[in-house]
Amino acid sequence: MQILKKGQAGTMQSSDLMVTVEPADALSIEIESTVKKQFEHLIRAKLEEVLVRHDVRAAKVSISDRGALDYAIEARLEAALQRAGGE
């Protein structure tokens, strides 16, 4: 999937996250989280799993997490990708 424009999904409420996907020359992932020390590796792994499934090779992915669970991370990223890729 090619990222054509900025796409965003989510909220800043507790147990949710805000995901922003933007066009870029390479793939980069920025994570801001209230639980970053404990769970950054799991958050990153879930993001990478979804990006591979959608064949995203170049994008800037930024998340601001407030303790979201795996299914919320996946759903928000997929929604942001759809908005950014025009699917």
PDB file of C-alpha atoms in Angstrom:
ATOM      1  CA  MET A   1       0.000   0.000   0.000  1.00  0.00           C
ATOM      2  CA  GLN A   2       1.247   3.449  -0.840  1.00  0.00           C
ATOM      3  CA  ILE A   3       0.597   6.260   1.624  1.00  0.00           C
ATOM      4  CA  LEU A   4      -0.806   9.168  -0.377  1.00  0.00           C
ATOM      5  CA  LYS A   5      -1.791  11.658   2.322  1.00  0.00           C
ATOM      6  CA  LYS A   6      -1.973  12.114   6.078  1.00  0.00           C
ATOM      7  CA  GLY A   7      -4.396   9.769   7.808  1.00  0.00           C
ATOM      8  CA  GLN A   8      -5.410   9.780  11.448  1.00  0.00           C
ATOM      9  CA  ALA A   9      -7.542   7.617  13.733  1.00  0.00           C
ATOM     10  CA  GLY A  10      -8.262   7.327  17.435  1.00  0.00           C
ATOM     11  CA  THR A  11      -8.713   9.518  20.480  1.00  0.00           C
ATOM     12  CA  MET A  12      -6.630  10.678  23.419  1.00  0.00           C
ATOM     13  CA  GLN A  13      -8.964   9.055  25.958  1.00  0.00           C
ATOM     14  CA  SER A  14      -7.735   6.580  28.536  1.00  0.00           C
ATOM     15  CA  SER A  15      -7.235   3.049  27.114  1.00  0.00           C
ATOM     16  CA  ASP A  16      -7.126   4.391  23.543  1.00  0.00           C
ATOM     17  CA  LEU A  17      -4.510   5.852  21.229  1.00  0.00           C
ATOM     18  CA  MET A  18      -4.113   8.374  18.421  1.00  0.00           C
ATOM     19  CA  VAL A  19      -2.426   7.082  15.268  1.00  0.00           C
ATOM     20  CA  THR A  20      -1.111   9.339  12.508  1.00  0.00           C
ATOM     21  CA  VAL A  21       0.241   7.991   9.215  1.00  0.00           C
ATOM     22  CA  GLU A  22       2.013  10.301   6.751  1.00  0.00           C
ATOM     23  CA  PRO A  23       3.883   9.871   3.458  1.00  0.00           C
ATOM     24  CA  ALA A  24       7.654   9.432   3.828  1.00  0.00           C
ATOM     25  CA  ASP A  25      10.656   8.107   1.919  1.00  0.00           C
ATOM     26  CA  ALA A  26      11.278   5.304   4.446  1.00  0.00           C
ATOM     27  CA  LEU A  27       9.399   3.550   7.212  1.00  0.00           C
ATOM     28  CA  SER A  28       9.657   5.154  10.644  1.00  0.00           C
ATOM     29  CA  ILE A  29       7.660   4.494  13.804  1.00  0.00           C
ATOM     30  CA  GLU A  30       7.443   6.968  16.692  1.00  0.00           C
ATOM     31  CA  ILE A  31       5.830   5.800  19.921  1.00  0.00           C
ATOM     32  CA  GLU A  32       4.738   8.018  22.796  1.00  0.00           C
ATOM     33  CA  SER A  33       3.059   6.003  25.525  1.00  0.00           C
ATOM     34  CA  THR A  34       2.168   6.133  29.192  1.00  0.00           C
ATOM     35  CA  VAL A  35       3.374   2.504  29.359  1.00  0.00           C
ATOM     36  CA  LYS A  36       6.359   2.825  27.019  1.00  0.00           C
ATOM     37  CA  LYS A  37       8.937   1.376  29.422  1.00  0.00           C
ATOM     38  CA  GLN A  38       6.952  -1.816  29.958  1.00  0.00           C
ATOM     39  CA  PHE A  39       5.264  -2.376  26.594  1.00  0.00           C
ATOM     40  CA  GLU A  40       7.083  -0.503  23.808  1.00  0.00           C
ATOM     41  CA  HIS A  41       8.373  -3.752  22.284  1.00  0.00           C
ATOM     42  CA  LEU A  42       4.853  -5.236  22.147  1.00  0.00           C
ATOM     43  CA  ILE A  43       3.325  -2.045  20.726  1.00  0.00           C
ATOM     44  CA  ARG A  44       6.044  -1.862  18.064  1.00  0.00           C
ATOM     45  CA  ALA A  45       5.588  -5.549  17.193  1.00  0.00           C
ATOM     46  CA  LYS A  46       1.820  -5.070  16.677  1.00  0.00           C
ATOM     47  CA  LEU A  47       2.386  -1.978  14.520  1.00  0.00           C
ATOM     48  CA  GLU A  48       4.978  -3.792  12.398  1.00  0.00           C
ATOM     49  CA  GLU A  49       2.655  -6.800  11.989  1.00  0.00           C
ATOM     50  CA  VAL A  50      -0.141  -4.611  10.596  1.00  0.00           C
ATOM     51  CA  LEU A  51       2.242  -2.650   8.355  1.00  0.00           C
ATOM     52  CA  VAL A  52       3.644  -5.879   6.858  1.00  0.00           C
ATOM     53  CA  ARG A  53       0.132  -7.250   6.279  1.00  0.00           C
ATOM     54  CA  HIS A  54      -0.779  -4.091   4.337  1.00  0.00           C
ATOM     55  CA  ASP A  55       2.581  -4.032   2.519  1.00  0.00           C
ATOM     56  CA  VAL A  56       3.478  -0.553   3.787  1.00  0.00           C
ATOM     57  CA  ARG A  57       7.161   0.070   3.088  1.00  0.00           C
ATOM     58  CA  ALA A  58       7.427   3.854   3.346  1.00  0.00           C
ATOM     59  CA  ALA A  59       5.508   5.918   5.895  1.00  0.00           C
ATOM     60  CA  LYS A  60       5.903   7.922   9.063  1.00  0.00           C
ATOM     61  CA  VAL A  61       3.761   6.303  11.747  1.00  0.00           C
ATOM     62  CA  SER A  62       3.287   8.225  14.996  1.00  0.00           C
ATOM     63  CA  ILE A  63       1.250   7.008  17.925  1.00  0.00           C
ATOM     64  CA  SER A  64       0.287   8.587  21.191  1.00  0.00           C
ATOM     65  CA  ASP A  65      -0.866   5.725  23.405  1.00  0.00           C
ATOM     66  CA  ARG A  66      -2.846   5.896  26.625  1.00  0.00           C
ATOM     67  CA  GLY A  67      -2.769   2.191  27.507  1.00  0.00           C
ATOM     68  CA  ALA A  68      -4.633   0.737  24.508  1.00  0.00           C
ATOM     69  CA  LEU A  69      -4.909  -3.019  24.089  1.00  0.00           C
ATOM     70  CA  ASP A  70      -3.660  -4.935  21.024  1.00  0.00           C
ATOM     71  CA  TYR A  71      -6.986  -4.985  19.194  1.00  0.00           C
ATOM     72  CA  ALA A  72      -7.351  -1.210  19.567  1.00  0.00           C
ATOM     73  CA  ILE A  73      -3.811  -0.608  18.267  1.00  0.00           C
ATOM     74  CA  GLU A  74      -4.538  -2.805  15.255  1.00  0.00           C
ATOM     75  CA  ALA A  75      -7.929  -1.236  14.520  1.00  0.00           C
ATOM     76  CA  ARG A  76      -6.691   2.358  14.825  1.00  0.00           C
ATOM     77  CA  LEU A  77      -3.679   1.733  12.601  1.00  0.00           C
ATOM     78  CA  GLU A  78      -5.806   0.009   9.950  1.00  0.00           C
ATOM     79  CA  ALA A  79      -8.268   2.917   9.954  1.00  0.00           C
ATOM     80  CA  ALA A  80      -5.447   5.464   9.641  1.00  0.00           C
ATOM     81  CA  LEU A  81      -3.887   3.444   6.791  1.00  0.00           C
ATOM     82  CA  GLN A  82      -7.197   3.337   4.916  1.00  0.00           C
ATOM     83  CA  ARG A  83      -7.573   7.100   5.270  1.00  0.00           C
ATOM     84  CA  ALA A  84      -3.976   7.731   4.208  1.00  0.00           C
ATOM     85  CA  GLY A  85      -3.962   5.312   1.291  1.00  0.00           C
ATOM     86  CA  GLY A  86      -7.363   6.106  -0.119  1.00  0.00           C
ATOM     87  CA  GLU A  87      -8.737   2.569   0.311  1.00  0.00           C
TER      88      GLU A  87
END
